[in-house]
């Protein structure tokens, strides 16, 4: 942290380490890119925001890694909503569906340990769709009512583990996080939201599915077809109106001009490249990057409220 030849710290370790590393880096005057979710608790996230705001006074920048914002089709969705092409927003449907632990013999890993991960599907993947829904709509969630569920609460300990996959060894460990999270949401601007995050959607590998319906149009996206955005323009002539399939590979589309000719698709990794380009460009220009730690705290508050709602069977308000 104190080395002069380190200018930026990229925190890509489990959630229980984020706050300590980020605060130490910011206090040492290093720019920080911190993986999502920002922290494991609201309190940790609040202390990270305080450190980020203090460091920003000296031009030290921070960003949280909600990478999917940088998928061109998602950035285009945000642009269309901001241009008013959907009118007043009524519905937000957001799902993040995976299936990597539907097998009860899939072994334990840090993602299934609350002390390391903070929560399960909720914070790991639900955090992404909460951020995307708030990013695309330009609105924020004001209230939630949720339900968390752990379908398999004991699993083999791993003999080997890499990324999301592992090999079962001997002995078992207790799963202390949710396998799935669902919640209803009321946006401050009036839209209704339905959210789902699960690691038990058999056959769905990384399906980030978003559909937004407004008074004059709709958008639909699925990460498993990440170069496509579906747009319904309600002002079209009724005879020919319908969802149009936009192949988001034109130079006019966000981020695409730096890549291939139209129709030459990009992939998962490109969003990480876009994230770094945006971060270093902002650092060079002296701008505060987004999503900020404050944006990460906003998502953390929604995660905590969903958990409390599930525990107490009640609607929970989200602090601004
Ligand atoms: N932005 C995204 O789309 C995205 C995608 C995947 C993971 N993530 C996030 O990245 C982070 C890491 O996830 P992953 O899938 O890469 O996990 P991983 O298990 O593949 O890697 C974690 C790494 O952290 C290291 N580590 C563990 N404890 C540490 C400690 N105390 N100090 C320093 N290093 C430590 C491990 O050795 C390992 O190299 C998590 O916060 C996760 O949510 C974000």
Short mmCIF file of C-alpha atoms and ligand atoms in Angstrom, two decimals:
data_model
loop_
_atom_site.label_atom_id
_atom_site.label_comp_id
_atom_site.label_asym_id
_atom_site.label_seq_id
_atom_site.Cartn_x
_atom_site.Cartn_y
_atom_site.Cartn_z
CA UNK A 1 0.00 0.00 0.00
CA UNK A 2 2.84 2.39 0.77
CA UNK A 3 4.87 1.68 -2.39
CA UNK A 4 5.32 4.70 -4.67
CA UNK A 5 5.02 2.58 -7.80
CA UNK A 6 1.46 1.46 -6.91
CA UNK A 7 -1.12 3.95 -8.15
CA UNK A 8 -4.30 1.89 -8.06
CA UNK A 9 -5.51 -1.08 -6.00
CA UNK A 10 -7.97 -3.54 -7.57
CA UNK A 11 -9.77 -5.48 -4.80
CA UNK A 12 -10.94 -8.85 -6.16
CA UNK A 13 -10.94 -10.98 -3.02
CA UNK A 14 -13.99 -12.23 -1.04
CA UNK A 15 -16.34 -9.64 0.48
CA UNK A 16 -15.06 -9.92 4.06
CA UNK A 17 -11.75 -8.35 2.94
CA UNK A 18 -13.09 -5.41 0.91
CA UNK A 19 -13.53 -2.80 3.66
CA UNK A 20 -10.14 -3.27 5.31
CA UNK A 21 -8.20 -3.25 2.02
CA UNK A 22 -10.16 -0.37 0.47
CA UNK A 23 -9.86 1.91 3.49
CA UNK A 24 -6.12 1.19 3.85
CA UNK A 25 -5.55 1.86 0.13
CA UNK A 26 -7.57 5.09 0.12
CA UNK A 27 -5.76 6.33 3.24
CA UNK A 28 -2.46 5.58 1.48
CA UNK A 29 -3.61 7.76 -1.45
CA UNK A 30 -4.21 4.90 -3.92
CA UNK A 31 -7.13 4.90 -6.34
CA UNK A 32 -9.40 1.88 -5.71
CA UNK A 33 -11.49 -0.40 -7.89
CA UNK A 34 -13.44 -2.63 -5.48
CA UNK A 35 -15.39 -5.69 -6.56
CA UNK A 36 -19.08 -6.06 -5.82
CA UNK A 37 -20.92 -6.26 -3.55
CA UNK A 38 -19.06 -3.32 -2.02
CA UNK A 39 -18.97 -4.96 1.43
CA UNK A 40 -20.63 -7.60 3.57
CA UNK A 41 -22.64 -5.16 5.72
CA UNK A 42 -24.13 -1.68 5.50
CA UNK A 43 -21.83 -0.52 8.31
CA UNK A 44 -18.72 -1.60 6.39
CA UNK A 45 -20.03 0.04 3.22
CA UNK A 46 -20.69 3.29 5.13
CA UNK A 47 -17.12 3.36 6.45
CA UNK A 48 -15.84 2.77 2.90
CA UNK A 49 -17.92 5.67 1.59
CA UNK A 50 -16.52 7.93 4.33
CA UNK A 51 -12.96 6.91 3.37
CA UNK A 52 -13.72 7.45 -0.33
CA UNK A 53 -15.17 10.92 0.29
CA UNK A 54 -12.16 11.90 2.41
CA UNK A 55 -9.71 10.61 -0.22
CA UNK A 56 -11.61 12.35 -3.04
CA UNK A 57 -10.67 15.72 -1.47
CA UNK A 58 -7.08 14.87 -2.53
CA UNK A 59 -8.09 13.64 -5.99
CA UNK A 60 -8.04 9.95 -5.04
CA UNK A 61 -10.78 8.10 -7.00
CA UNK A 62 -12.83 5.02 -6.23
CA UNK A 63 -15.20 2.79 -8.17
CA UNK A 64 -17.20 -0.36 -7.42
CA UNK A 65 -17.12 -3.18 -9.99
CA UNK A 66 -20.70 -3.49 -11.18
CA UNK A 67 -19.23 -4.56 -14.49
CA UNK A 68 -22.45 -5.38 -16.35
CA UNK A 69 -23.19 -1.66 -16.64
CA UNK A 70 -20.44 -1.71 -19.28
CA UNK A 71 -22.11 -4.28 -21.56
CA UNK A 72 -22.96 -2.18 -24.66
CA UNK A 73 -26.59 -3.42 -24.80
CA UNK A 74 -27.08 -2.40 -21.14
CA UNK A 75 -25.46 0.99 -21.73
CA UNK A 76 -27.76 1.44 -24.74
CA UNK A 77 -30.77 0.51 -22.57
CA UNK A 78 -29.78 3.23 -20.11
CA UNK A 79 -29.41 5.72 -22.99
CA UNK A 80 -32.88 4.92 -24.40
CA UNK A 81 -34.54 5.32 -20.98
CA UNK A 82 -32.66 8.59 -20.34
CA UNK A 83 -33.81 9.88 -23.76
CA UNK A 84 -37.41 9.22 -22.67
CA UNK A 85 -38.04 6.53 -25.32
CA UNK A 86 -39.96 4.38 -22.79
CA UNK A 87 -42.00 7.21 -21.27
CA UNK A 88 -43.07 6.79 -17.65
CA UNK A 89 -41.70 3.53 -16.23
CA UNK A 90 -44.26 1.11 -14.79
CA UNK A 91 -42.57 -2.30 -14.47
CA UNK A 92 -39.04 -3.57 -13.81
CA UNK A 93 -38.51 -7.34 -14.05
CA UNK A 94 -34.99 -8.38 -13.09
CA UNK A 95 -33.59 -11.88 -12.73
CA UNK A 96 -30.12 -13.29 -12.29
CA UNK A 97 -30.30 -17.05 -12.78
CA UNK A 98 -27.51 -19.59 -12.35
CA UNK A 99 -27.47 -23.32 -11.52
CA UNK A 100 -23.94 -24.15 -10.34
CA UNK A 101 -24.99 -25.61 -6.95
CA UNK A 102 -28.30 -27.25 -7.86
CA UNK A 103 -26.47 -30.58 -7.31
CA UNK A 104 -26.51 -31.18 -3.49
CA UNK A 105 -23.03 -32.76 -3.88
CA UNK A 106 -21.53 -29.51 -5.20
CA UNK A 107 -18.99 -28.74 -2.46
CA UNK A 108 -18.68 -25.88 -0.01
CA UNK A 109 -16.82 -22.72 -1.06
CA UNK A 110 -16.38 -19.24 0.38
CA UNK A 111 -19.51 -18.09 -1.49
CA UNK A 112 -21.59 -20.40 0.76
CA UNK A 113 -20.08 -19.04 3.99
CA UNK A 114 -21.83 -15.96 5.38
CA UNK A 115 -18.73 -14.84 7.32
CA UNK A 116 -16.84 -14.54 4.00
CA UNK A 117 -19.56 -13.67 1.49
CA UNK A 118 -22.07 -11.67 3.57
CA UNK A 119 -24.98 -13.37 1.80
CA UNK A 120 -25.54 -15.92 -0.96
CA UNK A 121 -27.30 -15.49 -4.29
CA UNK A 122 -28.70 -12.22 -2.91
CA UNK A 123 -25.40 -10.35 -2.59
CA UNK A 124 -23.36 -12.24 -5.18
CA UNK A 125 -25.69 -11.95 -8.16
CA UNK A 126 -28.79 -10.15 -6.85
CA UNK A 127 -26.53 -7.14 -6.23
CA UNK A 128 -25.80 -6.95 -9.96
CA UNK A 129 -29.46 -6.82 -11.01
CA UNK A 130 -30.29 -4.32 -8.26
CA UNK A 131 -27.52 -2.09 -9.60
CA UNK A 132 -28.58 -2.62 -13.22
CA UNK A 133 -32.23 -1.87 -12.48
CA UNK A 134 -31.31 1.37 -10.68
CA UNK A 135 -28.75 2.29 -13.37
CA UNK A 136 -31.02 1.70 -16.38
CA UNK A 137 -34.07 3.38 -14.85
CA UNK A 138 -32.12 6.25 -13.27
CA UNK A 139 -34.40 5.65 -10.29
CA UNK A 140 -33.84 4.02 -6.90
CA UNK A 141 -35.66 1.37 -4.91
CA UNK A 142 -37.59 2.79 -1.95
CA UNK A 143 -39.18 -0.32 -0.38
CA UNK A 144 -38.81 -4.09 -0.61
CA UNK A 145 -40.52 -7.27 0.55
CA UNK A 146 -38.40 -10.38 0.11
CA UNK A 147 -37.93 -14.05 0.76
CA UNK A 148 -34.60 -15.87 1.05
CA UNK A 149 -34.34 -19.66 0.87
CA UNK A 150 -31.56 -22.19 1.45
CA UNK A 151 -32.51 -25.43 -0.30
CA UNK A 152 -29.39 -27.44 0.68
CA UNK A 153 -28.00 -26.51 4.08
CA UNK A 154 -25.14 -29.02 4.34
CA UNK A 155 -22.59 -29.86 1.63
CA UNK A 156 -19.37 -31.84 1.20
CA UNK A 157 -16.18 -30.01 2.05
CA UNK A 158 -14.08 -29.44 -1.08
CA UNK A 159 -10.94 -31.40 -1.89
CA UNK A 160 -10.22 -28.87 -4.65
CA UNK A 161 -11.85 -25.62 -5.72
CA UNK A 162 -11.46 -23.22 -8.61
CA UNK A 163 -13.81 -20.36 -9.45
CA UNK A 164 -17.40 -21.62 -9.20
CA UNK A 165 -16.53 -25.32 -9.56
CA UNK A 166 -15.04 -27.73 -7.05
CA UNK A 167 -14.52 -31.39 -6.21
CA UNK A 168 -16.21 -32.91 -3.17
CA UNK A 169 -13.88 -34.29 -0.51
CA UNK A 170 -14.67 -35.95 2.83
CA UNK A 171 -16.68 -34.38 5.64
CA UNK A 172 -19.42 -31.80 5.34
CA UNK A 173 -19.88 -28.13 6.10
CA UNK A 174 -22.87 -25.94 6.91
CA UNK A 175 -24.22 -23.59 4.23
CA UNK A 176 -24.88 -20.28 6.00
CA UNK A 177 -26.20 -18.19 3.10
CA UNK A 178 -29.28 -18.12 0.87
CA UNK A 179 -29.40 -20.28 -2.26
CA UNK A 180 -32.11 -18.08 -3.74
CA UNK A 181 -33.62 -14.67 -3.13
CA UNK A 182 -36.83 -13.17 -4.46
CA UNK A 183 -38.29 -9.78 -3.70
CA UNK A 184 -40.88 -7.23 -4.69
CA UNK A 185 -39.76 -3.62 -4.94
CA UNK A 186 -41.34 -0.19 -5.15
CA UNK A 187 -39.22 2.37 -6.96
CA UNK A 188 -39.30 5.93 -5.66
CA UNK A 189 -40.52 7.11 -9.09
CA UNK A 190 -43.55 4.81 -8.95
CA UNK A 191 -42.47 1.72 -10.92
CA UNK A 192 -43.07 -1.77 -9.51
CA UNK A 193 -40.18 -4.24 -9.47
CA UNK A 194 -39.96 -8.03 -9.29
CA UNK A 195 -36.49 -9.42 -8.58
CA UNK A 196 -35.07 -12.93 -8.48
CA UNK A 197 -31.53 -14.20 -7.84
CA UNK A 198 -30.84 -17.91 -7.68
CA UNK A 199 -28.15 -20.54 -8.03
CA UNK A 200 -30.84 -23.24 -8.48
CA UNK A 201 -32.33 -22.38 -11.90
CA UNK A 202 -31.43 -25.66 -13.63
CA UNK A 203 -30.14 -25.02 -17.13
CA UNK A 204 -29.64 -21.28 -16.64
CA UNK A 205 -25.92 -20.54 -16.52
CA UNK A 206 -25.62 -16.77 -16.37
CA UNK A 207 -29.03 -15.49 -17.36
CA UNK A 208 -29.28 -11.83 -16.40
CA UNK A 209 -32.75 -11.05 -17.65
CA UNK A 210 -34.19 -7.59 -17.55
CA UNK A 211 -37.49 -6.30 -18.89
CA UNK A 212 -38.66 -2.76 -18.40
CA UNK A 213 -42.11 -1.55 -19.47
CA UNK A 214 -42.94 2.13 -19.79
CA UNK A 215 -45.91 4.13 -21.00
CA UNK A 216 -44.49 4.34 -24.54
CA UNK A 217 -42.12 1.41 -24.89
CA UNK A 218 -40.32 -1.58 -23.44
CA UNK A 219 -36.82 -3.04 -23.28
CA UNK A 220 -35.71 -6.65 -22.80
CA UNK A 221 -32.23 -8.11 -22.32
CA UNK A 222 -30.71 -11.51 -21.52
CA UNK A 223 -26.98 -11.77 -20.83
CA UNK A 224 -26.88 -15.24 -22.43
CA UNK A 225 -27.48 -13.24 -25.68
CA UNK A 226 -25.48 -10.24 -24.52
CA UNK A 227 -25.00 -8.52 -27.88
CA UNK A 228 -28.77 -8.10 -28.31
CA UNK A 229 -31.23 -5.57 -26.92
CA UNK A 230 -34.95 -5.92 -27.62
CA UNK A 231 -36.84 -2.64 -27.90
CA UNK A 232 -40.57 -2.08 -28.37
CA UNK A 233 -41.40 1.44 -29.51
CA UNK A 234 -45.04 2.13 -28.62
CA UNK A 235 -45.10 5.12 -31.00
CA UNK A 236 -44.67 2.83 -34.04
CA UNK A 237 -47.56 2.22 -36.40
CA UNK A 238 -49.76 -0.52 -34.82
CA UNK A 239 -49.69 -2.61 -38.01
CA UNK A 240 -45.93 -3.09 -37.92
CA UNK A 241 -45.10 -2.40 -34.27
CA UNK A 242 -43.33 -5.14 -32.36
CA UNK A 243 -40.19 -5.83 -30.40
CA UNK A 244 -37.18 -5.09 -32.57
CA UNK A 245 -34.01 -7.08 -32.10
CA UNK A 246 -31.13 -4.61 -31.99
CA UNK A 247 -27.73 -6.14 -32.64
CA UNK A 248 -25.67 -3.81 -30.45
CA UNK A 249 -22.50 -3.88 -32.54
CA UNK A 250 -22.67 -0.59 -34.46
CA UNK A 251 -20.01 2.06 -33.96
CA UNK A 252 -22.80 4.39 -32.76
CA UNK A 253 -23.50 2.07 -29.83
CA UNK A 254 -21.75 2.62 -26.45
CA UNK A 255 -18.17 1.23 -26.31
CA UNK A 256 -18.44 -0.56 -29.68
CA UNK A 257 -16.39 1.86 -31.83
CA UNK A 258 -13.22 0.58 -30.15
CA UNK A 259 -13.88 -3.03 -31.23
CA UNK A 260 -14.81 -4.96 -34.36
CA UNK A 261 -16.89 -4.26 -37.49
CA UNK A 262 -20.72 -4.52 -37.13
CA UNK A 263 -21.92 -8.04 -36.32
CA UNK A 264 -18.56 -9.18 -34.95
CA UNK A 265 -19.65 -10.02 -31.45
CA UNK A 266 -18.01 -9.18 -28.14
CA UNK A 267 -18.08 -11.19 -24.90
CA UNK A 268 -18.07 -11.19 -21.11
CA UNK A 269 -14.47 -10.03 -20.77
CA UNK A 270 -15.00 -6.89 -22.85
CA UNK A 271 -17.12 -5.32 -20.11
CA UNK A 272 -14.13 -5.56 -17.75
CA UNK A 273 -11.99 -3.80 -20.38
CA UNK A 274 -14.63 -1.05 -20.66
CA UNK A 275 -14.66 -0.73 -16.87
CA UNK A 276 -10.89 -0.19 -16.74
CA UNK A 277 -10.94 2.25 -19.67
CA UNK A 278 -13.65 4.32 -17.98
CA UNK A 279 -11.83 4.24 -14.64
CA UNK A 280 -8.41 5.29 -15.91
CA UNK A 281 -9.97 7.90 -18.23
CA UNK A 282 -11.79 9.42 -15.24
CA UNK A 283 -8.63 9.35 -13.15
CA UNK A 284 -6.70 11.08 -15.95
CA UNK A 285 -9.44 13.69 -16.41
CA UNK A 286 -9.88 14.27 -12.66
CA UNK A 287 -13.49 13.04 -12.65
CA UNK A 288 -15.22 10.86 -10.06
CA UNK A 289 -15.97 7.49 -11.71
CA UNK A 290 -19.28 5.61 -11.50
CA UNK A 291 -20.57 3.46 -9.98
CA UNK A 292 -19.20 5.19 -6.89
CA UNK A 293 -18.81 3.70 -3.43
CA UNK A 294 -21.98 5.64 -2.56
CA UNK A 295 -23.77 3.72 -5.34
CA UNK A 296 -22.36 0.51 -3.82
CA UNK A 297 -23.71 1.55 -0.41
CA UNK A 298 -27.13 2.14 -1.99
CA UNK A 299 -27.15 -1.45 -3.28
CA UNK A 300 -25.92 -2.72 0.11
CA UNK A 301 -28.90 -1.05 1.79
CA UNK A 302 -31.27 -2.88 -0.55
CA UNK A 303 -29.54 -6.21 0.18
CA UNK A 304 -29.83 -5.64 3.93
CA UNK A 305 -33.47 -4.62 3.65
CA UNK A 306 -34.34 -7.76 1.66
CA UNK A 307 -32.67 -9.90 4.32
CA UNK A 308 -34.49 -8.11 7.16
CA UNK A 309 -37.75 -8.34 5.25
CA UNK A 310 -37.33 -12.09 4.83
CA UNK A 311 -36.45 -12.53 8.52
CA UNK A 312 -39.33 -10.40 9.79
CA UNK A 313 -42.03 -11.04 7.16
CA UNK A 314 -42.44 -7.32 6.54
CA UNK A 315 -41.95 -4.56 3.99
CA UNK A 316 -38.75 -2.60 4.61
CA UNK A 317 -38.02 1.02 3.66
CA UNK A 318 -34.62 1.81 2.16
CA UNK A 319 -32.69 4.76 3.52
CA UNK A 320 -31.65 7.26 0.81
N1 LIG B 1 -17.82 -7.89 -11.35
C1 LIG B 1 -18.14 -9.14 -11.58
O1 LIG B 1 -18.86 -9.43 -12.48
C2 LIG B 1 -17.57 -10.22 -10.68
C3 LIG B 1 -17.44 -11.52 -11.17
C4 LIG B 1 -16.89 -12.48 -10.31
C5 LIG B 1 -16.52 -12.15 -9.01
N2 LIG B 1 -16.69 -10.87 -8.58
C6 LIG B 1 -16.29 -10.49 -7.22
O2 LIG B 1 -14.88 -10.63 -7.11
C7 LIG B 1 -14.54 -11.03 -5.79
C8 LIG B 1 -13.76 -12.33 -5.85
O3 LIG B 1 -14.55 -13.31 -6.49
P1 LIG B 1 -13.88 -14.49 -7.38
O4 LIG B 1 -14.97 -15.18 -8.10
O5 LIG B 1 -12.77 -13.93 -8.18
O6 LIG B 1 -13.34 -15.40 -6.20
P2 LIG B 1 -12.17 -16.48 -6.29
O7 LIG B 1 -12.40 -17.44 -5.16
O8 LIG B 1 -12.03 -17.02 -7.69
O9 LIG B 1 -10.87 -15.61 -5.99
C9 LIG B 1 -10.68 -14.96 -4.75
C10 LIG B 1 -9.23 -14.58 -4.62
O10 LIG B 1 -9.07 -13.87 -3.40
C11 LIG B 1 -7.90 -14.37 -2.73
N3 LIG B 1 -8.07 -14.13 -1.28
C12 LIG B 1 -8.87 -14.79 -0.43
N4 LIG B 1 -8.76 -14.27 0.82
C13 LIG B 1 -7.88 -13.23 0.72
C14 LIG B 1 -7.34 -12.31 1.66
N5 LIG B 1 -7.71 -12.34 2.95
N6 LIG B 1 -6.46 -11.39 1.22
C15 LIG B 1 -6.09 -11.36 -0.09
N7 LIG B 1 -6.57 -12.22 -1.03
C16 LIG B 1 -7.45 -13.14 -0.62
C17 LIG B 1 -7.87 -15.86 -3.09
O11 LIG B 1 -6.57 -16.37 -2.93
C18 LIG B 1 -8.28 -15.80 -4.57
O12 LIG B 1 -7.17 -15.54 -5.40
C19 LIG B 1 -15.84 -11.13 -5.01
O13 LIG B 1 -16.08 -9.91 -4.35
C20 LIG B 1 -16.87 -11.34 -6.12
O14 LIG B 1 -18.17 -10.93 -5.75
C21 LIG B 1 -17.19 -9.92 -9.40
#
